[in-house]
CSV table of C-alpha atoms in Angstrom, one decimal:
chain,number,residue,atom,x,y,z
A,20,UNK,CA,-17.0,29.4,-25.9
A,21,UNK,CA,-17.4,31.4,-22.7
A,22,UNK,CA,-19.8,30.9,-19.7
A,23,UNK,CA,-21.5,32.5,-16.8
A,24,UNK,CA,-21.2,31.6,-13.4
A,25,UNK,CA,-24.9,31.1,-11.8
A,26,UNK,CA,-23.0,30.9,-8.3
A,27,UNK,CA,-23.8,34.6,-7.3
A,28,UNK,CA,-24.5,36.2,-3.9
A,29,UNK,CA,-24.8,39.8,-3.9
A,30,UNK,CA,-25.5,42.4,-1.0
A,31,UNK,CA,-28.3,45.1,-1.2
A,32,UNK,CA,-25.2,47.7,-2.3
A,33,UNK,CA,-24.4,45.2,-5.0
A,34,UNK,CA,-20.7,43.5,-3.7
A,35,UNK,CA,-20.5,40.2,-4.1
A,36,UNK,CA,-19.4,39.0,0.2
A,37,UNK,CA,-17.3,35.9,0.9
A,38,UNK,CA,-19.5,33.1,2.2
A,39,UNK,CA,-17.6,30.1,4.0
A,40,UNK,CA,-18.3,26.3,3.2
A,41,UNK,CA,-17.2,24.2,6.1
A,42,UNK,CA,-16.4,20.7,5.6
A,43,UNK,CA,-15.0,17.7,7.5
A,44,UNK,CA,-13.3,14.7,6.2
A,45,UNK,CA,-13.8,11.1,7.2
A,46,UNK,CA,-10.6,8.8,7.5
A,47,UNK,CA,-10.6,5.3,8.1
A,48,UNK,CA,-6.6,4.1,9.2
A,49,UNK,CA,-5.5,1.3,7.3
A,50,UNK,CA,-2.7,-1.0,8.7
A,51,UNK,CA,0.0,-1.7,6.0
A,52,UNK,CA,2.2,-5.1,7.0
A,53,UNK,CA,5.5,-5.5,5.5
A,54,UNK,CA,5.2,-8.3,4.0
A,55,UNK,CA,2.4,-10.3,2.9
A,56,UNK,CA,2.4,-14.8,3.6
A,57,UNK,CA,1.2,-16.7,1.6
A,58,UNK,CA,-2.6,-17.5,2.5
A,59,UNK,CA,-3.8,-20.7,3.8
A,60,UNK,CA,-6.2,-22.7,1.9
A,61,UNK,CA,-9.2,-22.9,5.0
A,62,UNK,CA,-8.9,-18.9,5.2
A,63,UNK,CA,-8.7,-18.2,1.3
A,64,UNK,CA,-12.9,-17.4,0.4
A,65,UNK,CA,-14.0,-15.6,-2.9
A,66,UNK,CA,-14.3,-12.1,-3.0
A,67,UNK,CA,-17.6,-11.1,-2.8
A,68,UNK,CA,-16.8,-7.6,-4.7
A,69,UNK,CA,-16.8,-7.4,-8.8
A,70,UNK,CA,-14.0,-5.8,-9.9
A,71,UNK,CA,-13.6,-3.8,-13.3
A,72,UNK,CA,-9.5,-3.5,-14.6
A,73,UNK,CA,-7.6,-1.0,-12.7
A,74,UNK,CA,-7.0,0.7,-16.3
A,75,UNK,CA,-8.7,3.0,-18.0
A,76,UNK,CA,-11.8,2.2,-20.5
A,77,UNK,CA,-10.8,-0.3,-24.0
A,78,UNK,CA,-6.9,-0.4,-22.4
A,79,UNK,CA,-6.0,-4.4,-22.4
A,80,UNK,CA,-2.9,-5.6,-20.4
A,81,UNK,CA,-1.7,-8.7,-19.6
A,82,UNK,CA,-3.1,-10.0,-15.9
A,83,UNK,CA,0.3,-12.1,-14.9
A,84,UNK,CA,-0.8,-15.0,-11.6
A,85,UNK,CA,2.7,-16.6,-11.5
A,86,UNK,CA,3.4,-19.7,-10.4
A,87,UNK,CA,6.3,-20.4,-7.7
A,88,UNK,CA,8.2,-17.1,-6.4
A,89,UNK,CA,5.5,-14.4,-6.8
A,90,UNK,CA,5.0,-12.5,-3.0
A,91,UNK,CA,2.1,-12.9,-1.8
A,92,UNK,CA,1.1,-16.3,-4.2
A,93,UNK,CA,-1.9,-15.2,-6.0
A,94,UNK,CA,-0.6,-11.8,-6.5
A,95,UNK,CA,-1.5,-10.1,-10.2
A,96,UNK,CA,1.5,-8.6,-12.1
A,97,UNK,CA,0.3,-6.3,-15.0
A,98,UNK,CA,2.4,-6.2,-17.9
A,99,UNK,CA,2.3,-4.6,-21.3
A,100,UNK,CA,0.5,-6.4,-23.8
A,101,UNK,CA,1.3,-5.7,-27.8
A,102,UNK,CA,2.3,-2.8,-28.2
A,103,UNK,CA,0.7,-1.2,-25.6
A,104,UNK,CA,3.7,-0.4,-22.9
A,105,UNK,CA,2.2,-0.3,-19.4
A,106,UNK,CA,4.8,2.3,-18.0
A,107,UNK,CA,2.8,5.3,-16.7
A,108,UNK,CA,-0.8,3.9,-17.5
A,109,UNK,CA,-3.5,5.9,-15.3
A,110,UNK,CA,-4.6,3.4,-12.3
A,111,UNK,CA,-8.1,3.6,-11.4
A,112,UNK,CA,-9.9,1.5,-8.4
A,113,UNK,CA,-11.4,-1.4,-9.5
A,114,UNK,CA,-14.3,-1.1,-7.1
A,115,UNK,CA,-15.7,1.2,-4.7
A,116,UNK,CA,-14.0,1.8,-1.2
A,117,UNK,CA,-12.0,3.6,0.7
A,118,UNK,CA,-8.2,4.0,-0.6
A,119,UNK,CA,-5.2,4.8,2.1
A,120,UNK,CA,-1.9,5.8,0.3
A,121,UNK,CA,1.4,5.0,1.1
A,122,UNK,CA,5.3,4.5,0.8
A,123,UNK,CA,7.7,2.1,1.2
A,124,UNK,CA,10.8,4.1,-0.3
A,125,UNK,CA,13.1,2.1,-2.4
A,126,UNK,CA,12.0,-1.5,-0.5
A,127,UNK,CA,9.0,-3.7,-0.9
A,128,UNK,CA,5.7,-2.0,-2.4
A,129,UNK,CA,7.5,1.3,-3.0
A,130,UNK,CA,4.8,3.8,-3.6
A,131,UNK,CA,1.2,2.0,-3.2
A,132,UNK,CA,-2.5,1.7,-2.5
A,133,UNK,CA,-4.8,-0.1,-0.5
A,134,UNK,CA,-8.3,-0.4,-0.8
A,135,UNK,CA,-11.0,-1.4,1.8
A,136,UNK,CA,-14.3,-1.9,0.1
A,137,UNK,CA,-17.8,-1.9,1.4
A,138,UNK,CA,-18.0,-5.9,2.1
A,139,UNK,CA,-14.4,-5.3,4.0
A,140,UNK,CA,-12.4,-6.9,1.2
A,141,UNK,CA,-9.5,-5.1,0.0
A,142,UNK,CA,-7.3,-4.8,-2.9
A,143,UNK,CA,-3.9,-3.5,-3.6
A,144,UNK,CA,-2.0,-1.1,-6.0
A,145,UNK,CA,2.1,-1.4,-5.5
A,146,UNK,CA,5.2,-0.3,-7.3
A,147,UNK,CA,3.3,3.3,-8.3
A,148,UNK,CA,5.4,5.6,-10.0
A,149,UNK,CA,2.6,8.4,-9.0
A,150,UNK,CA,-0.2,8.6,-6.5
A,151,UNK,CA,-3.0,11.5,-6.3
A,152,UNK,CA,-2.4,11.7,-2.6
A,153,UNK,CA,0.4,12.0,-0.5
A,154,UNK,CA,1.4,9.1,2.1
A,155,UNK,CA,-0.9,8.5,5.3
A,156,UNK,CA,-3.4,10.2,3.8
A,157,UNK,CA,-7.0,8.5,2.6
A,158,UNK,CA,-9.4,9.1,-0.2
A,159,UNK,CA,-13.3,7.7,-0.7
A,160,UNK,CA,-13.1,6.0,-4.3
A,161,UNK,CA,-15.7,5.1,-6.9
A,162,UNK,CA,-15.0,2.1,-9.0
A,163,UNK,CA,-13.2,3.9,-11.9
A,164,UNK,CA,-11.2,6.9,-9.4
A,165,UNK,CA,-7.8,7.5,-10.5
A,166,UNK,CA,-5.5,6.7,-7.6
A,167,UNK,CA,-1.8,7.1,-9.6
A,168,UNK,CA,0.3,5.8,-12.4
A,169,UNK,CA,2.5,2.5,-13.0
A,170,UNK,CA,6.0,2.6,-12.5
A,171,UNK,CA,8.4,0.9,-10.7
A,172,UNK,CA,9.2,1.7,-7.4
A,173,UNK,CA,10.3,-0.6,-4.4
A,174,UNK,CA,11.6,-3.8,-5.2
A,175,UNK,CA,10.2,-3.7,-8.4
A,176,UNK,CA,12.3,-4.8,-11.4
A,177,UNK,CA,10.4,-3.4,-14.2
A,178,UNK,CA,7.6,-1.3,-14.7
A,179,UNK,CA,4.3,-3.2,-13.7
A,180,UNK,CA,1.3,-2.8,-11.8
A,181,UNK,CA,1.9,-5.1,-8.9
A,182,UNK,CA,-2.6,-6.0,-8.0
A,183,UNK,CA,-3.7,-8.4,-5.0
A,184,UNK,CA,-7.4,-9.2,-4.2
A,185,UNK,CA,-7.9,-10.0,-0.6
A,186,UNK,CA,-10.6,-11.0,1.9
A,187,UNK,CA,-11.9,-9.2,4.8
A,188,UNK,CA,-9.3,-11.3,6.8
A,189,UNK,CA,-6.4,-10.2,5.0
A,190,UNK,CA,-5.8,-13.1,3.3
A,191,UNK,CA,-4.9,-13.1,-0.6
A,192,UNK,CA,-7.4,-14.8,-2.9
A,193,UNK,CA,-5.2,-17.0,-5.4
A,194,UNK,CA,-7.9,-16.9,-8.0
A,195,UNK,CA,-8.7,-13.3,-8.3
A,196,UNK,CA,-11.2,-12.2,-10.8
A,197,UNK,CA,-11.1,-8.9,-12.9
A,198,UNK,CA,-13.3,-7.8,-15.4
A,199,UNK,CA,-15.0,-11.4,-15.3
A,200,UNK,CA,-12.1,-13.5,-16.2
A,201,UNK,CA,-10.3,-15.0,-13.6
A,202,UNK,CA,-6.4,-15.5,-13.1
A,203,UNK,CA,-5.7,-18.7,-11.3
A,204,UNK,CA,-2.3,-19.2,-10.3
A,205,UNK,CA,0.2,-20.1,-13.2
A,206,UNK,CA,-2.1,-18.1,-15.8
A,207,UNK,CA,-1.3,-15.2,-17.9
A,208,UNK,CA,-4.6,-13.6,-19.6
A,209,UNK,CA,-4.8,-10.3,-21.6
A,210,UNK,CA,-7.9,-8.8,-19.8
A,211,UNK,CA,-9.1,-5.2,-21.4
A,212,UNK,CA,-11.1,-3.1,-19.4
A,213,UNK,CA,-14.5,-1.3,-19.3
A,214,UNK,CA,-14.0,0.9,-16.3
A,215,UNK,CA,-14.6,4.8,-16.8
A,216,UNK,CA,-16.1,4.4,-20.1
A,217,UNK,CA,-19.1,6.2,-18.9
A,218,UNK,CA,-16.1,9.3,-17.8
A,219,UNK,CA,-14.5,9.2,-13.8
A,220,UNK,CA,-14.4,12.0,-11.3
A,221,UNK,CA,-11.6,14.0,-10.7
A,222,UNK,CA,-9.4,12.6,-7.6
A,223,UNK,CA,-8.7,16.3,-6.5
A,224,UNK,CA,-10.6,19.1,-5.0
A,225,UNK,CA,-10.4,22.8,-5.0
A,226,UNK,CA,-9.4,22.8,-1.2
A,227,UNK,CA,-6.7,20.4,-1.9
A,228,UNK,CA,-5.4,22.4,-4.6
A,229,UNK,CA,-5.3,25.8,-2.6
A,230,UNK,CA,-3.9,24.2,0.8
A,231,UNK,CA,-5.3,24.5,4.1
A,232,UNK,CA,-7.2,27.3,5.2
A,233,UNK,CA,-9.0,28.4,2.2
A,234,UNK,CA,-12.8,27.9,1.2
A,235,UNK,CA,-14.7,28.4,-2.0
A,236,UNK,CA,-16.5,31.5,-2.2
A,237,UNK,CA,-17.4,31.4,-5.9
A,238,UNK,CA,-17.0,29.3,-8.6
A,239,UNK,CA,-18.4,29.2,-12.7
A,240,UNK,CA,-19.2,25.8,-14.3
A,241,UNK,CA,-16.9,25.5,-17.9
A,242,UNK,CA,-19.7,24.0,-19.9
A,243,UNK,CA,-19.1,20.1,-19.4
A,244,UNK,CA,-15.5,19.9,-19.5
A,245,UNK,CA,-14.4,21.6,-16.1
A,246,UNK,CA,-15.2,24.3,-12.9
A,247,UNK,CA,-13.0,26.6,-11.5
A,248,UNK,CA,-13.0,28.0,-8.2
A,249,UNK,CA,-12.4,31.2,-6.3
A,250,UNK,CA,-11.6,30.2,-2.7
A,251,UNK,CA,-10.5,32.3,0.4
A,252,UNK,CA,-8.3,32.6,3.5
A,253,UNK,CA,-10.3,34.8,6.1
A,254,UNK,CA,-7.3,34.1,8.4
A,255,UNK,CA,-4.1,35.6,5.7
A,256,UNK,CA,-6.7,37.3,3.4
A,257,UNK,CA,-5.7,35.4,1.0
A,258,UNK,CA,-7.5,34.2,-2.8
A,259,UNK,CA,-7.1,31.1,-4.3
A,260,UNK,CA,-7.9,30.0,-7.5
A,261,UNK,CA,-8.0,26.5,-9.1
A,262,UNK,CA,-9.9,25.3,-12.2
A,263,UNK,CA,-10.4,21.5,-11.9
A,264,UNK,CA,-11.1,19.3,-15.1
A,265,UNK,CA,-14.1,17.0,-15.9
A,266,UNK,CA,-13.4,15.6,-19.1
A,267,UNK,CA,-10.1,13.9,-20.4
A,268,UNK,CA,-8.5,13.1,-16.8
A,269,UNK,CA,-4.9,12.0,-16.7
A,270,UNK,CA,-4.5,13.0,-19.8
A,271,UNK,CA,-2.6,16.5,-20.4
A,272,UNK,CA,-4.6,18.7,-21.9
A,273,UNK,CA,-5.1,22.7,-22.2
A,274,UNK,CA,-6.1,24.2,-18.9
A,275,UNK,CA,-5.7,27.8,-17.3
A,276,UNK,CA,-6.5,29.8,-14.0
A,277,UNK,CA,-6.3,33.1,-13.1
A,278,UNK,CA,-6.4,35.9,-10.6
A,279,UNK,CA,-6.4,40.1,-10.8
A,280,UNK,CA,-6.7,42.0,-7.6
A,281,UNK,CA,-7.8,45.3,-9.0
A,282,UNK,CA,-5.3,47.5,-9.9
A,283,UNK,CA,-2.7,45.0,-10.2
A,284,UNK,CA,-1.5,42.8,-13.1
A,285,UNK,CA,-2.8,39.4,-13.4
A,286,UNK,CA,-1.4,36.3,-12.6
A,287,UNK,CA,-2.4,32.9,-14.4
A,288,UNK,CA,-1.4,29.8,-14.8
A,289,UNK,CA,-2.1,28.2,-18.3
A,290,UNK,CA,-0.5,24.8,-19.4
A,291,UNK,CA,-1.3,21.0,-20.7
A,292,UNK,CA,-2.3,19.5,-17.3
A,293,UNK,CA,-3.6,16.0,-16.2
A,294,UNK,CA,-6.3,17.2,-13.8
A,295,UNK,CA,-6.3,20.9,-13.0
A,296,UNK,CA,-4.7,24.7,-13.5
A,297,UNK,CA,-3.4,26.4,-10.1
A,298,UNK,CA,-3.2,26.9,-7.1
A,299,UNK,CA,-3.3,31.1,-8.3
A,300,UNK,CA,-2.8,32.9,-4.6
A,301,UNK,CA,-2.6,36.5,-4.1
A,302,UNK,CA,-3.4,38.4,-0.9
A,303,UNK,CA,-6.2,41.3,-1.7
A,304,UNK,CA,-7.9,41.8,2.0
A,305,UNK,CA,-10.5,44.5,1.2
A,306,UNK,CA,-9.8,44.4,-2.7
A,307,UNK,CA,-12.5,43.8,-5.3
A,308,UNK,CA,-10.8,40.5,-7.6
A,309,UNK,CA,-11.2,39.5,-11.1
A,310,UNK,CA,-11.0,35.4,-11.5
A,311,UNK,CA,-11.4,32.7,-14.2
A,312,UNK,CA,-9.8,30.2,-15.8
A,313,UNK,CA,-10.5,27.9,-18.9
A,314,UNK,CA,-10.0,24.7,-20.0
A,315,UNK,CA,-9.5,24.1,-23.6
A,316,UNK,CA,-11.7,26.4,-25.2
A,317,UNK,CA,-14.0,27.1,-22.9
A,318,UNK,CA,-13.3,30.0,-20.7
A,319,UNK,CA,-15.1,31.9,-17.7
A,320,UNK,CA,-14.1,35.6,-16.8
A,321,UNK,CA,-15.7,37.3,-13.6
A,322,UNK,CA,-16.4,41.0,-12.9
A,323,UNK,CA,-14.2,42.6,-10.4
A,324,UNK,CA,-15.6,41.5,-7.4
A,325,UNK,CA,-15.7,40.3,-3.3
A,326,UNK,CA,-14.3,43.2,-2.4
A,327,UNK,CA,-15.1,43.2,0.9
């Protein structure tokens, strides 16, 4: 199946010209302590947020609340349940918010996530083997939005997803609730989830992909299952091309991009990725470019074009 690209701008003499899409991003700084005490009872409060599992849609793990010797108490360890090993499981956000990523190196959390959500609550995502941004960086989230994958850095001892629920105070509710059920302290419940059955977004955008300094200038819609993007660097004359995935995220699949200054070879990238194909670069100031990409069967292929 191939597609065509209703993203056009043409000039009277019938070149396609670069056109620049400015955008500024928004980030709330999140203080990560240390260490987390444990809460006191006067300061504990429900959370007023509903939270879906931080898996992905009909996945069921065990939600672990320990009793005695879990940091912070009323913490959430998530194990494998069955034969379902939790080791690399996609982590989503259980509710909407705005997600800060860091790293702790071989100590404490190791590679994790915080939260802050709309009522100011906040949860927390530790021991990550992966995380879709790097650290110090932020990321708005919908409930759903991949944020990384279990592992087990830190001062983890096993793979898990080490999970805390707390109030807008900071403190840890003991009695978190996920998916309706809730984990008291001392309870171990296999909770399966319902986020991202309706689909998720994907956690990256064509910026990202092609680094600073570049802006989309084109880009062709794969049917349902992806875009990709022709972006530019006014400032190296640079192109840029990334083809970002809609459908199957986090899971490898087929996906490809592509650029051709003309009269030069091509260059692609084509491979089983989680979320997209690229970053494609090649410098063509004042060149006419052919672009595309594809993902699984569905392919777009442009005209030479933006040559000026």
């Amino acid at each position: 199946m191939s597609v065509t690209s209703p993203f056009r701008r043409t000039t009277s003499l019938g070149r396609t010209r670069r056109w620049a899409l400015a955008a500024l991003a928004a980030f709330t700084l999140v203080t990560a302590p240390a260490a987390a005490a444990a809460p006191a009872a006067s300061d504990a409060g429900l959370l007023a947020t509903a939270h879906k599992s931080p898996f992905s849609c009909g996945k069921t793990f065990y939600a672990n609340n320990w009793s005695g010797g879990h940091n912070p108490n009323g913490s959430i360890d998530w194990q494998s349940y069955a034969g379902d090993a939790i080791n690399g499981e996609t982590v989503r956000a259980t509710a909407a918010g705005t997600a800060t990523f860091d790293d702790e190196g071989s100590t404490s959390y190791g590679k994790w996530v915080q939260i802050v959500h709309g009522d100011g609550t906040r949860t927390r995502y530790a021991h990550l083997a992966t995380m879709v941004r790097n650290p110090g960086q932020t990321m708005s989230v919908s409930q759903g939005t991949v944020i990384g994958t279990v592992g087990s850095t830190g001062g983890s001892e096993a793979p898990h997803l080490h999970y805390e629920q707390r109030n807008s105070s900071g403190v840890v509710d003991t009695t978190p609730t996920v998916e309706g059920v809730t984990v008291s302290v001392g309870q171990k419940k296999a909770v399966t989830s319902t986020s991202a059955c309706g689909g998720a977004t994907n956690p990256y955008t064509p910026t990202e992909v092609c680094g600073s300094g570049f802006s989309v200038i084109d880009q062709a819609a794969l049917g349902t299952v992806g875009r990709t993007y022709l972006l530019y660097n006014s400032g190296t004359g640079a192109n840029c091309v990334a083809t970002l995935k809609s459908t199957n995220l986090g899971t490898p699949s087929a996906v490809s991009a592509f650029l051709e200054p003309e009269g030069s070879s091509r260059t692609t990238d084509s491979g089983s990725y989680s979320y997209y194909a690229g970053p494609v670069k090649r410098s063509a100031p004042g060149t006419c470019v052919k672009w595309g990409g594809s993902v699984g069967s569905t392919s777009y292929t442009s005209p030479f074009e933006h040559c000026d």
